[in-house]
Tab-separated table of C-alpha atoms in Angstrom:
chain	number	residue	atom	x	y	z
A	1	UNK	CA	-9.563	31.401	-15.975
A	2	UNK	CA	-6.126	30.163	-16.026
A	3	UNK	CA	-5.295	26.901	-14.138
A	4	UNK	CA	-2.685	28.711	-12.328
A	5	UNK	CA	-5.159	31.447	-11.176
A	6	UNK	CA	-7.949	28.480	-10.452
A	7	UNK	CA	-4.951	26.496	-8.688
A	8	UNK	CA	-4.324	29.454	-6.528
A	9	UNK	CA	-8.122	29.835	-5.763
A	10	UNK	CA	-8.355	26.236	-4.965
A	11	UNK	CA	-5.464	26.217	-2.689
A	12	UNK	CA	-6.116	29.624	-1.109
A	13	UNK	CA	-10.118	28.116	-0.190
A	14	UNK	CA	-8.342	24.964	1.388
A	15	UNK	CA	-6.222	26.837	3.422
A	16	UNK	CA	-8.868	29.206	4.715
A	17	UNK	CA	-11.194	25.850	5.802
A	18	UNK	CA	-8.378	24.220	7.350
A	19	UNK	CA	-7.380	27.156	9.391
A	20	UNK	CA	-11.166	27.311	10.140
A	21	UNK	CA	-11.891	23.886	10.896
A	22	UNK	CA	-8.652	23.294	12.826
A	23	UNK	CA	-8.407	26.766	14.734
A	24	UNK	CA	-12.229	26.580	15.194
A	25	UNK	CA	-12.155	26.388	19.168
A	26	UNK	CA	-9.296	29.009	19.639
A	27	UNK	CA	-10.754	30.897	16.859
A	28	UNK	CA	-13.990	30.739	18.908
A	29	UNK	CA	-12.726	31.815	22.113
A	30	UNK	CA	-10.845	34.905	20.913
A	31	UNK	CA	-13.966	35.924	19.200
A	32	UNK	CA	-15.679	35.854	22.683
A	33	UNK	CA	-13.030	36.976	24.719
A	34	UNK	CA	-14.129	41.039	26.354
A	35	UNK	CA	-12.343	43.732	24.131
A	36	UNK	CA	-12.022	46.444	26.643
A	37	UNK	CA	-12.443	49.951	24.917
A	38	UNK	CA	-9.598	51.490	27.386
A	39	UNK	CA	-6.793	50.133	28.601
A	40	UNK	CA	-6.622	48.840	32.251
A	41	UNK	CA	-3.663	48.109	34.382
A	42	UNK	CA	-3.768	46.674	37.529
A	43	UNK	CA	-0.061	46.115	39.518
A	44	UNK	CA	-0.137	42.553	41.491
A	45	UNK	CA	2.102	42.123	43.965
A	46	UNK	CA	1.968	38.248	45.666
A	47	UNK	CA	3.643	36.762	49.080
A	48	UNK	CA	2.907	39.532	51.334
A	49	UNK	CA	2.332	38.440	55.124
A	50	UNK	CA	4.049	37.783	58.174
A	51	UNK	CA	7.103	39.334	58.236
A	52	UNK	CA	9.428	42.040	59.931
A	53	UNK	CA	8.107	45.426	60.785
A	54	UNK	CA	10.565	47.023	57.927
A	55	UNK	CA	7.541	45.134	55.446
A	56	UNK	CA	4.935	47.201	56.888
A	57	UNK	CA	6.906	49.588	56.450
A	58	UNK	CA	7.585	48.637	52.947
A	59	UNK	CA	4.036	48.466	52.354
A	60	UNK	CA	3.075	52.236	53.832
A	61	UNK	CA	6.004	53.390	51.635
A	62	UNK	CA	4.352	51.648	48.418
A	63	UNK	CA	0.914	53.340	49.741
A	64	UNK	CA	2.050	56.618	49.346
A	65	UNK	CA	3.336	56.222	46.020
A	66	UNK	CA	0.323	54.503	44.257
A	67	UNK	CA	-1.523	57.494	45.943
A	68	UNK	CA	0.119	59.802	44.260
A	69	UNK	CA	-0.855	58.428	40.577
A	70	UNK	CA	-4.503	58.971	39.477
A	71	UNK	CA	-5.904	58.267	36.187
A	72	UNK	CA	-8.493	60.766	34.839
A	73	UNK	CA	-11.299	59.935	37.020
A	74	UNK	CA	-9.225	60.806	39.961
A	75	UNK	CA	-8.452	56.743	40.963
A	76	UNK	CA	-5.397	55.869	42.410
A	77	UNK	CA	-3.232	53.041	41.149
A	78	UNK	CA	-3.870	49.825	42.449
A	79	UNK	CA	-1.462	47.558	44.020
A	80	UNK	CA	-3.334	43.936	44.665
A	81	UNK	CA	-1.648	42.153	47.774
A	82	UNK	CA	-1.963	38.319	47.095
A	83	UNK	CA	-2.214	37.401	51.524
A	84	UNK	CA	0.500	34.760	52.142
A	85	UNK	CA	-1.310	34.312	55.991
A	86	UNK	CA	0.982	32.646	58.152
A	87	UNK	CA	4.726	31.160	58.333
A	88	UNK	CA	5.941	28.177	59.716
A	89	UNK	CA	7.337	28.126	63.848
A	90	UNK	CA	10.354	26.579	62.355
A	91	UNK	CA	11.939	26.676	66.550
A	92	UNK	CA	9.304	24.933	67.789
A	93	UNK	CA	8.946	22.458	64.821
A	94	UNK	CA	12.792	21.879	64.879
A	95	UNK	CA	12.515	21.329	68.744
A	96	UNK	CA	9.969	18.214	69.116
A	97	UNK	CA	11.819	17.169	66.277
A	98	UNK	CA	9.344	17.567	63.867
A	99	UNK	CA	6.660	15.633	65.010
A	100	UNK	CA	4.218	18.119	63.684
A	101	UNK	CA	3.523	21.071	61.772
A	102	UNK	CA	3.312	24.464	63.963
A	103	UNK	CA	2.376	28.027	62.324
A	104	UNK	CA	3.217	31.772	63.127
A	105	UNK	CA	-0.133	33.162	61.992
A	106	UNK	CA	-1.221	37.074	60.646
A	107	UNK	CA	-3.178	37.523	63.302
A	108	UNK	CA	-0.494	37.493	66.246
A	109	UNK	CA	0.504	40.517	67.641
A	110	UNK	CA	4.078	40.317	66.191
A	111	UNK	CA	2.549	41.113	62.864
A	112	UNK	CA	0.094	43.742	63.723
A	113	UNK	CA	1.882	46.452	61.735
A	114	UNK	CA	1.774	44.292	58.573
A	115	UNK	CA	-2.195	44.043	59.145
A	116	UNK	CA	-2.172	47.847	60.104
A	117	UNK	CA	-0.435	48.889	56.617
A	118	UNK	CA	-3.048	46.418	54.796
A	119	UNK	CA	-6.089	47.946	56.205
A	120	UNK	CA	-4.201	51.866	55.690
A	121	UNK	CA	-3.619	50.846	52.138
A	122	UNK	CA	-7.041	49.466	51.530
A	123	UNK	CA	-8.484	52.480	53.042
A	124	UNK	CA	-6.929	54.221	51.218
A	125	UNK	CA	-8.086	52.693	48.060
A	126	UNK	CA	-4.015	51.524	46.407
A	127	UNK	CA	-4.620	48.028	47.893
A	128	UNK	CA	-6.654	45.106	47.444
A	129	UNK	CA	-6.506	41.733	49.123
A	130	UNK	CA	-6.262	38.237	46.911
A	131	UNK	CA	-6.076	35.042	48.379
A	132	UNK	CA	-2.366	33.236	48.044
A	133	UNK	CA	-2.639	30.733	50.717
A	134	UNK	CA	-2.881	30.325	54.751
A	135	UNK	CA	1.092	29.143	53.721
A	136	UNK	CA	2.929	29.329	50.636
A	137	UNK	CA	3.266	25.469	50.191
A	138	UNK	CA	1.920	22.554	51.727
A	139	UNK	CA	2.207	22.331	55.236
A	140	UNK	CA	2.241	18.428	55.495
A	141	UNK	CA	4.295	18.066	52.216
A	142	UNK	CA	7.535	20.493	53.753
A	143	UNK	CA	7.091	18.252	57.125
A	144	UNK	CA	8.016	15.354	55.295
A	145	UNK	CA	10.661	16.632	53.054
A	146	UNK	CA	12.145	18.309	55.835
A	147	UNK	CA	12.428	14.859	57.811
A	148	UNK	CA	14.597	13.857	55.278
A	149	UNK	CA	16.486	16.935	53.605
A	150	UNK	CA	18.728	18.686	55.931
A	151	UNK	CA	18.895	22.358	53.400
A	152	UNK	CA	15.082	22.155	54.665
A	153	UNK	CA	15.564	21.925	58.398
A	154	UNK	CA	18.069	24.701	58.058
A	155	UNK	CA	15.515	27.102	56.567
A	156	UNK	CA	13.338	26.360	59.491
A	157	UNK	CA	15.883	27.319	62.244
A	158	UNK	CA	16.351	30.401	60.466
A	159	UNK	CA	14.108	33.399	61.813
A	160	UNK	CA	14.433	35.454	58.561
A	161	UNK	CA	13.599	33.004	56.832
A	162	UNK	CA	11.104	33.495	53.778
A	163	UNK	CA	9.389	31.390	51.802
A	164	UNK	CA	10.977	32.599	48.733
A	165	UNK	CA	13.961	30.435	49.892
A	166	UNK	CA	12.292	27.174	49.245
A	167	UNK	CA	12.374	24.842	46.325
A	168	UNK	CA	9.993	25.459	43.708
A	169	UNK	CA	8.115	22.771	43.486
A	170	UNK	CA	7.306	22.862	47.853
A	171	UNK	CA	6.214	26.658	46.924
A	172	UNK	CA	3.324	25.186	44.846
A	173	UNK	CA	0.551	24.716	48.007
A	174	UNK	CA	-2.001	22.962	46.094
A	175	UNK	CA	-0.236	19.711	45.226
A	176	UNK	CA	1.678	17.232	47.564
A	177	UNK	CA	4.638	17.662	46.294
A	178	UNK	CA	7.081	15.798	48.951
A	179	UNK	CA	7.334	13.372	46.109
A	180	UNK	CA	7.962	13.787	42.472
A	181	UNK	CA	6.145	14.009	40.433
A	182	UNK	CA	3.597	15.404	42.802
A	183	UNK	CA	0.076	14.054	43.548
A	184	UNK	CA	-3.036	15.532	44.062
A	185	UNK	CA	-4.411	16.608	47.643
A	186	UNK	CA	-7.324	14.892	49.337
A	187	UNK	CA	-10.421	17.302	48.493
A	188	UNK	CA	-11.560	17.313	52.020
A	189	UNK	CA	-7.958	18.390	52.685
A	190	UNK	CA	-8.212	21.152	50.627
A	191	UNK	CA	-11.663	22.233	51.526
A	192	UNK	CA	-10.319	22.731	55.040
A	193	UNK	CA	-7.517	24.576	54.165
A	194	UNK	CA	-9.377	26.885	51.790
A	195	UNK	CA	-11.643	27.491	55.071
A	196	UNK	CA	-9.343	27.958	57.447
A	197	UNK	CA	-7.458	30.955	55.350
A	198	UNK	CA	-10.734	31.964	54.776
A	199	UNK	CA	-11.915	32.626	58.496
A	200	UNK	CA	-8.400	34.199	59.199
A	201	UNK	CA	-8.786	36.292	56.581
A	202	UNK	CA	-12.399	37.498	57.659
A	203	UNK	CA	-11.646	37.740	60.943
A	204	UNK	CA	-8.767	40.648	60.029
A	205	UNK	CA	-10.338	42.486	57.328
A	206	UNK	CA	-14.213	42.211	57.406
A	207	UNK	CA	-14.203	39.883	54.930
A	208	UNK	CA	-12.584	37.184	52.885
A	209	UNK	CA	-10.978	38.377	49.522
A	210	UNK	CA	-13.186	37.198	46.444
A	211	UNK	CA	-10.088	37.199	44.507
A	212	UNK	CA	-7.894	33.748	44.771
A	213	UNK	CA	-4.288	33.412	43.537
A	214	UNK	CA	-3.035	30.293	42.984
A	215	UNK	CA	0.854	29.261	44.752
A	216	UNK	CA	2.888	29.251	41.682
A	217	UNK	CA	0.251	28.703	39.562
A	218	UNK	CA	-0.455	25.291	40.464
A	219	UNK	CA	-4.283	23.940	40.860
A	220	UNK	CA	-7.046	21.650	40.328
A	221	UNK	CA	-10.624	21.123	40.249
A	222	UNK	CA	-10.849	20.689	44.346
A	223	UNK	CA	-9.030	23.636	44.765
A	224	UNK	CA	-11.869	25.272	42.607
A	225	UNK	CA	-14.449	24.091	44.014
A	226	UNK	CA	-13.155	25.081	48.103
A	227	UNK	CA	-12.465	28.264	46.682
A	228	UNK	CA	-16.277	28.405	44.877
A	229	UNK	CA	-17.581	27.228	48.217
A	230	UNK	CA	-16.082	29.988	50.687
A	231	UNK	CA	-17.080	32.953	48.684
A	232	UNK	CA	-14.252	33.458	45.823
A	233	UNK	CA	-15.570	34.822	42.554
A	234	UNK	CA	-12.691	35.267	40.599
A	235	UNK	CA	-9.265	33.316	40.075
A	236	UNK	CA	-5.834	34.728	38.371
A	237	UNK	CA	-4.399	32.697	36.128
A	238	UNK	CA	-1.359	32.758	33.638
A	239	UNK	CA	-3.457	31.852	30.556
A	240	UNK	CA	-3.039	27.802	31.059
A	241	UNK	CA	-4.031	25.453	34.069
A	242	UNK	CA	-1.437	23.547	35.562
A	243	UNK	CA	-2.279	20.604	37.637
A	244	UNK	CA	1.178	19.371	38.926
A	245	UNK	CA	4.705	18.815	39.194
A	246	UNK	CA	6.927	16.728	37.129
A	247	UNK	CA	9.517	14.045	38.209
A	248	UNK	CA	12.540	17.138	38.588
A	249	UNK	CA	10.076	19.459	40.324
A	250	UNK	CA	9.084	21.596	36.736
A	251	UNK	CA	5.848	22.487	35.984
A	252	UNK	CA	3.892	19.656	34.300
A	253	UNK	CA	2.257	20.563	31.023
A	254	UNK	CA	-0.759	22.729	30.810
A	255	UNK	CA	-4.215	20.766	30.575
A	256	UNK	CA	-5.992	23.934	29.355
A	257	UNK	CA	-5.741	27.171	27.336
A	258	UNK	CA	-7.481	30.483	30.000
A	259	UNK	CA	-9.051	33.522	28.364
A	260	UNK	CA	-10.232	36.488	30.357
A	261	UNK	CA	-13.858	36.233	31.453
A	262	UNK	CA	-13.600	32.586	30.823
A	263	UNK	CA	-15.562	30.787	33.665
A	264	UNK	CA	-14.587	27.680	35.475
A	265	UNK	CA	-17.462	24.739	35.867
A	266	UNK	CA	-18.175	26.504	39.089
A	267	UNK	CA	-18.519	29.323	37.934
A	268	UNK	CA	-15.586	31.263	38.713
A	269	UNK	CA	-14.226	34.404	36.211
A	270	UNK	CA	-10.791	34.215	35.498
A	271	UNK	CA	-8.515	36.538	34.190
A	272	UNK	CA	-5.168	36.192	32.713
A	273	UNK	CA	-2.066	37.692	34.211
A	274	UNK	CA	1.095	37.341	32.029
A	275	UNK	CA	2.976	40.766	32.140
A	276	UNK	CA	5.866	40.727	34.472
A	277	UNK	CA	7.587	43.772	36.461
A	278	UNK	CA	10.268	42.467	38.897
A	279	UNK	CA	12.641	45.942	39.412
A	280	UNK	CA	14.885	43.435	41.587
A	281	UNK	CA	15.157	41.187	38.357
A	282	UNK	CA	16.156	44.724	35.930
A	283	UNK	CA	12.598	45.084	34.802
A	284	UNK	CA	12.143	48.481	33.837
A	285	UNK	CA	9.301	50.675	33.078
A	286	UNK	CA	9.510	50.594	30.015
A	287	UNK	CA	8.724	47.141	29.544
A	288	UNK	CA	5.571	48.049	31.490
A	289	UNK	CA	5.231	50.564	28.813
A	290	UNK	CA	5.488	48.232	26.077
A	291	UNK	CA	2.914	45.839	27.643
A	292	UNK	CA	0.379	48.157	27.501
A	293	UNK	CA	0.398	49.464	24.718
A	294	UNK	CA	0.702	45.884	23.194
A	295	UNK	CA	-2.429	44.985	25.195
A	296	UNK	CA	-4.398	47.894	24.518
A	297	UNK	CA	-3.986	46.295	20.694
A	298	UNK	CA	-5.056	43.555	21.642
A	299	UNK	CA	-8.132	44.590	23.638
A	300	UNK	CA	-6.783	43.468	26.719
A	301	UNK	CA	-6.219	44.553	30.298
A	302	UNK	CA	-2.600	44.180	31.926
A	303	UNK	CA	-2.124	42.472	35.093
A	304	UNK	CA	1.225	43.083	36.269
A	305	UNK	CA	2.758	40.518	38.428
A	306	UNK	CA	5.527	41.429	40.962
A	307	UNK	CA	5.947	40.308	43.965
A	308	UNK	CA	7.429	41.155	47.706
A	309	UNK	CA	11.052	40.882	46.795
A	310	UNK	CA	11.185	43.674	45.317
A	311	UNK	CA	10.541	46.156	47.517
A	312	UNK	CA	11.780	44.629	51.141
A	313	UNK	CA	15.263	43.775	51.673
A	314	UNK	CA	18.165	46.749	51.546
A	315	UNK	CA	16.865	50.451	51.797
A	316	UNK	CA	18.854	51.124	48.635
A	317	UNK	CA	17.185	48.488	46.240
A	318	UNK	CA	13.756	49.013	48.237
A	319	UNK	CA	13.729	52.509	47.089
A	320	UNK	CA	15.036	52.053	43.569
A	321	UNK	CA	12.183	49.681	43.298
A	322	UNK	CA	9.039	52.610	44.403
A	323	UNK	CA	11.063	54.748	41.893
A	324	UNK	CA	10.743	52.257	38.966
A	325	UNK	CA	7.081	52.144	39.579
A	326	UNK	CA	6.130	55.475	40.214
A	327	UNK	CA	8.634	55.910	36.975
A	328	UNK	CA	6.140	53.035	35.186
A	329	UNK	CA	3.220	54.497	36.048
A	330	UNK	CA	3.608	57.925	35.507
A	331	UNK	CA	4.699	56.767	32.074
A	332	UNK	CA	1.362	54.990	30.795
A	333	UNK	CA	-0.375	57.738	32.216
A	334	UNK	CA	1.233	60.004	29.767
A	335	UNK	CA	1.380	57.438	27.003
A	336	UNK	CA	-2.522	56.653	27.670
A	337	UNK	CA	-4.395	59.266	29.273
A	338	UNK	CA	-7.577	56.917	29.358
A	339	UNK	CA	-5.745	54.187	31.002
A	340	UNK	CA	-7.999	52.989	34.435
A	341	UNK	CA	-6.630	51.863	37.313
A	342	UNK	CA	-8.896	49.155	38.992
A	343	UNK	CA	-8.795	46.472	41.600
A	344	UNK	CA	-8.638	42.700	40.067
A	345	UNK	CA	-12.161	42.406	41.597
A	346	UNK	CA	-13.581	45.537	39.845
A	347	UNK	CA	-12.332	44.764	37.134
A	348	UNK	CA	-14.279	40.869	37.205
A	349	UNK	CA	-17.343	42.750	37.928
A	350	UNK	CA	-16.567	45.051	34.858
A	351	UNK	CA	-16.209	42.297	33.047
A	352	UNK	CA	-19.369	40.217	34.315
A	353	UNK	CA	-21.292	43.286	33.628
A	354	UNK	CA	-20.835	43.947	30.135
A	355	UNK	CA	-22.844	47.022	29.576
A	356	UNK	CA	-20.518	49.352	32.061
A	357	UNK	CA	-18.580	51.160	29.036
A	358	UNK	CA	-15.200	49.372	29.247
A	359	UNK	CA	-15.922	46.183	27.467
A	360	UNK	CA	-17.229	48.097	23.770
A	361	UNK	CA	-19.736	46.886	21.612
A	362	UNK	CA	-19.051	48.462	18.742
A	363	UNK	CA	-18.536	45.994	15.464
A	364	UNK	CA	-15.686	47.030	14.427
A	365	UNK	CA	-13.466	47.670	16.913
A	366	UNK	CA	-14.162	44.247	18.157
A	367	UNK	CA	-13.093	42.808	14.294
A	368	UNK	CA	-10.371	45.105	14.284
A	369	UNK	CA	-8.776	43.239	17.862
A	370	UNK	CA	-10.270	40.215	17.030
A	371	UNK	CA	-7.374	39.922	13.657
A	372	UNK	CA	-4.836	41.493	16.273
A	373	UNK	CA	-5.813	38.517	18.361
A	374	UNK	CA	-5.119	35.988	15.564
A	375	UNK	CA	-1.662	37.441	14.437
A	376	UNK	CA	-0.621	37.385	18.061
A	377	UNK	CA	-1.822	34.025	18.889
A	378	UNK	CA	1.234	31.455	18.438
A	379	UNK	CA	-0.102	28.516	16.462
A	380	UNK	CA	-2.699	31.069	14.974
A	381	UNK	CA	0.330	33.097	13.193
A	382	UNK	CA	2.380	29.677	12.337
A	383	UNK	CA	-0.489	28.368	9.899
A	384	UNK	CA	-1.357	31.697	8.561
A	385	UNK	CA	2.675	31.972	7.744
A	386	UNK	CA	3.234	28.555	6.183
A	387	UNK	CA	0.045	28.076	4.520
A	388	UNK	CA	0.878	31.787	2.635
A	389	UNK	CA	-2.497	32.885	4.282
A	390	UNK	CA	-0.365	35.965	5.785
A	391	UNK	CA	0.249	37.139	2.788
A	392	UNK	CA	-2.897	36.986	0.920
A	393	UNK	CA	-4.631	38.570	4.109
A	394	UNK	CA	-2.163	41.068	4.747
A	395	UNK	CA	-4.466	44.294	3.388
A	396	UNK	CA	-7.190	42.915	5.720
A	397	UNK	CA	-4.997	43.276	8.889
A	398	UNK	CA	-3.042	46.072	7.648
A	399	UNK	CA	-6.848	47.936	7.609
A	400	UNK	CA	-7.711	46.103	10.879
A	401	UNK	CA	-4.840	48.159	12.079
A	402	UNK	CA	-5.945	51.587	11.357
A	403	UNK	CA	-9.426	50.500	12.288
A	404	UNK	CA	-8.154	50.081	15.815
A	405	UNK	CA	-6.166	52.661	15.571
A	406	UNK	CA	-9.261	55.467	15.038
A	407	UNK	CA	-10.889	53.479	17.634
A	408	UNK	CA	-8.126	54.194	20.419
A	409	UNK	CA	-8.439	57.668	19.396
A	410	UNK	CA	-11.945	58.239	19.958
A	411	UNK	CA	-11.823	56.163	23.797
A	412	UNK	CA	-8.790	58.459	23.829
């Protein structure tokens, strides 16, 4: 042997156990990561609650289109409602000048339409309930900013006001953020609070949602462990834990990396949601189009955030909205005539299952998305590129590819 061909072996065996021994843990965790065998899409649509009766409205109109979408097995899409529960009684705060916080909650007759839509909807099977907070920020930490920030105290004394409107970093309810950077909540705090939107929520639908999304993404170990402790099972996520808010209000840096199916030290499944639809933003469906078919590669399922914006407001840009989605969906269902439409809840149980027929066990499907994984992952596909590994590998994933491809075909 040549000592340019043993140099190359030499090199080409220290690149593969440094990418091993460095990658290990990430490595790890896309190895055990579900592969679904179909591909799933769920829509999620956060910050629906109190509101005008043109948003039950909104939410009967949405109803009838998810209805009229079924995947083979004759389900209807699914539309997940993350509960926003109450809204502040910005009058009567602004007139004891605000000595304390005061709610308009859910469950006052003013907003029995909104209720009546949920319960239709759910009914109905298009809509399930997640957890998003008795408010969508800190009741205690907007009292204290608004003390002192007159923009604040003139979102109160406005009656249309949403919570949209607000800063940011007062939108994230699991922090106090009425300083920057923000500090944690009292656990007992939060325990209560978790409660209290708990009992609310029970008392108008049966039961409490086992499905929690975090305000903005923002959350701790307390938060957790309330929502462990009042019945949730499973928690959204965007792929990373965030803890905080920086000194200008921007999200502080991730403390940890999320995989679907992970659990939390409590025990909690969570799943990742980082697909976005927003038609009041010019998302179109066929970036919902994309998405799946980029995470049926990758043996994912697609949670698709949106949120209440989108399809409240002017009749005109209300409707265009319903007709981008019905437009979306119609569209996977063509492009994948397997794909399932679940609940965020099923799909949890799906996942904590195993053995249901969605997650597969077949060998090499699950090699074929595990090297999809690795060429999608960031810092994966940086050292594979720079060490040369990319290259030297490249038949490997170019026969992962048709792997997966034969096995979409047969789920297919």
């Amino acid at each position: 042997m040549s000592f340019s061909i043993l140099a190359l072996v030499l090199w080409g065996g220290a690149a593969v156990l440094a990418f091993l021994v460095v990658h290990r843990a990430a490595l790890r965790a896309l190895w055990n990561e579900p592969v679904l065998a179909q591909p799933v899409l769920i829509v999620e649509s956060d910050d629906w609650g109190p509101g005008p009766v043109a948003d039950a409205d909104a939410l009967a109109g949405l109803a009838s289109r998810l209805a009229a979408v079924r995947d083979q097995r004759g389900r209807p899409a699914v539309m997940t409602l993350g509960v926003v529960c109450s809204l502040p009684d910005g009058a009567a705060m602004l007139a004891d000048g605000l000595a304390r916080y005061r709610r308009r909650a859910l469950d006052a007759p003013e907003f029995a339409p909104m209720v009546e839509a949920m319960r239709g909807g759910c009914g109905a099977g298009v809509f399930a309930l997640q957890r998003h907070g008795m408010e969508h920020f800190w009741p205690d930490a907007l009292l204290a900013r608004a003390r002192v920030d007159a923009s604040l105290r003139d979102w109160l004394a406005d009656p249309q006001a949403r919570s949209e409107g607000l800063p940011s970093h007062l939108q994230s309810r699991w922090i106090d953020a009425s300083v920057l950077p923000s500090r944690p909540l009292d656990p007992a705090a939060v325990q209560c609070a978790v409660d209290e939107e708990a009992r609310l929520l029970e008392r108008l639908f049966g039961a409490a949602p086992v499905v929690a999304v975090p305000n903005t993404f923002v959350w701790d170990d307390a938060v957790e462990r309330a929502w462990a402790g009042s019945g949730v099972r499973c928690i959204v996520t965007p792929g990373r834990r965030i803890e905080g808010r920086d000194g200008q209000g921007a999200l502080m840096p991730p403390t940890r990396v999320i995989r679907n199916g992970e659990r939390t030290a409590g025990g909690l499944m969570q799943l990742v949601r980082d697909d976005y639809f927003e038609p009041i933003r010019g998302h179109r469906a066929e970036q919902v189009w994309q998405a799946v078919a980029a995470k049926r590669r990758l043996g994912r399922p697609v949670l698709l955030e949106t949120h209440r914006e989108s399809f409240v407001g002017a009749a005109a840009a209300a409707r265009a909205a319903n007709d981008e989605l019905e437009r979306a969906l119609r569209g996977v269902l063509e492009r994948h005539p397997d794909v399932r439409f679940l609940s965020t809840a099923e799909l949890a149980d799906e996942l904590a299952a195993a053995a249901t027929g969605l997650v597969t066990g077949s060998l090499p499907h699950r090699v074929a998305v595990f090297l999809a994984r690795v060429e999608h992952e960031p810092a994966l596909r940086r050292f594979l590129k720079y060490s040369g590994l990319r290259f030297a590998l490249a038949p490997v994933f170019l026969i992962a590819g048709v792997m997966h491809g034969r096995c979409a075909a047969r789920a297919r």
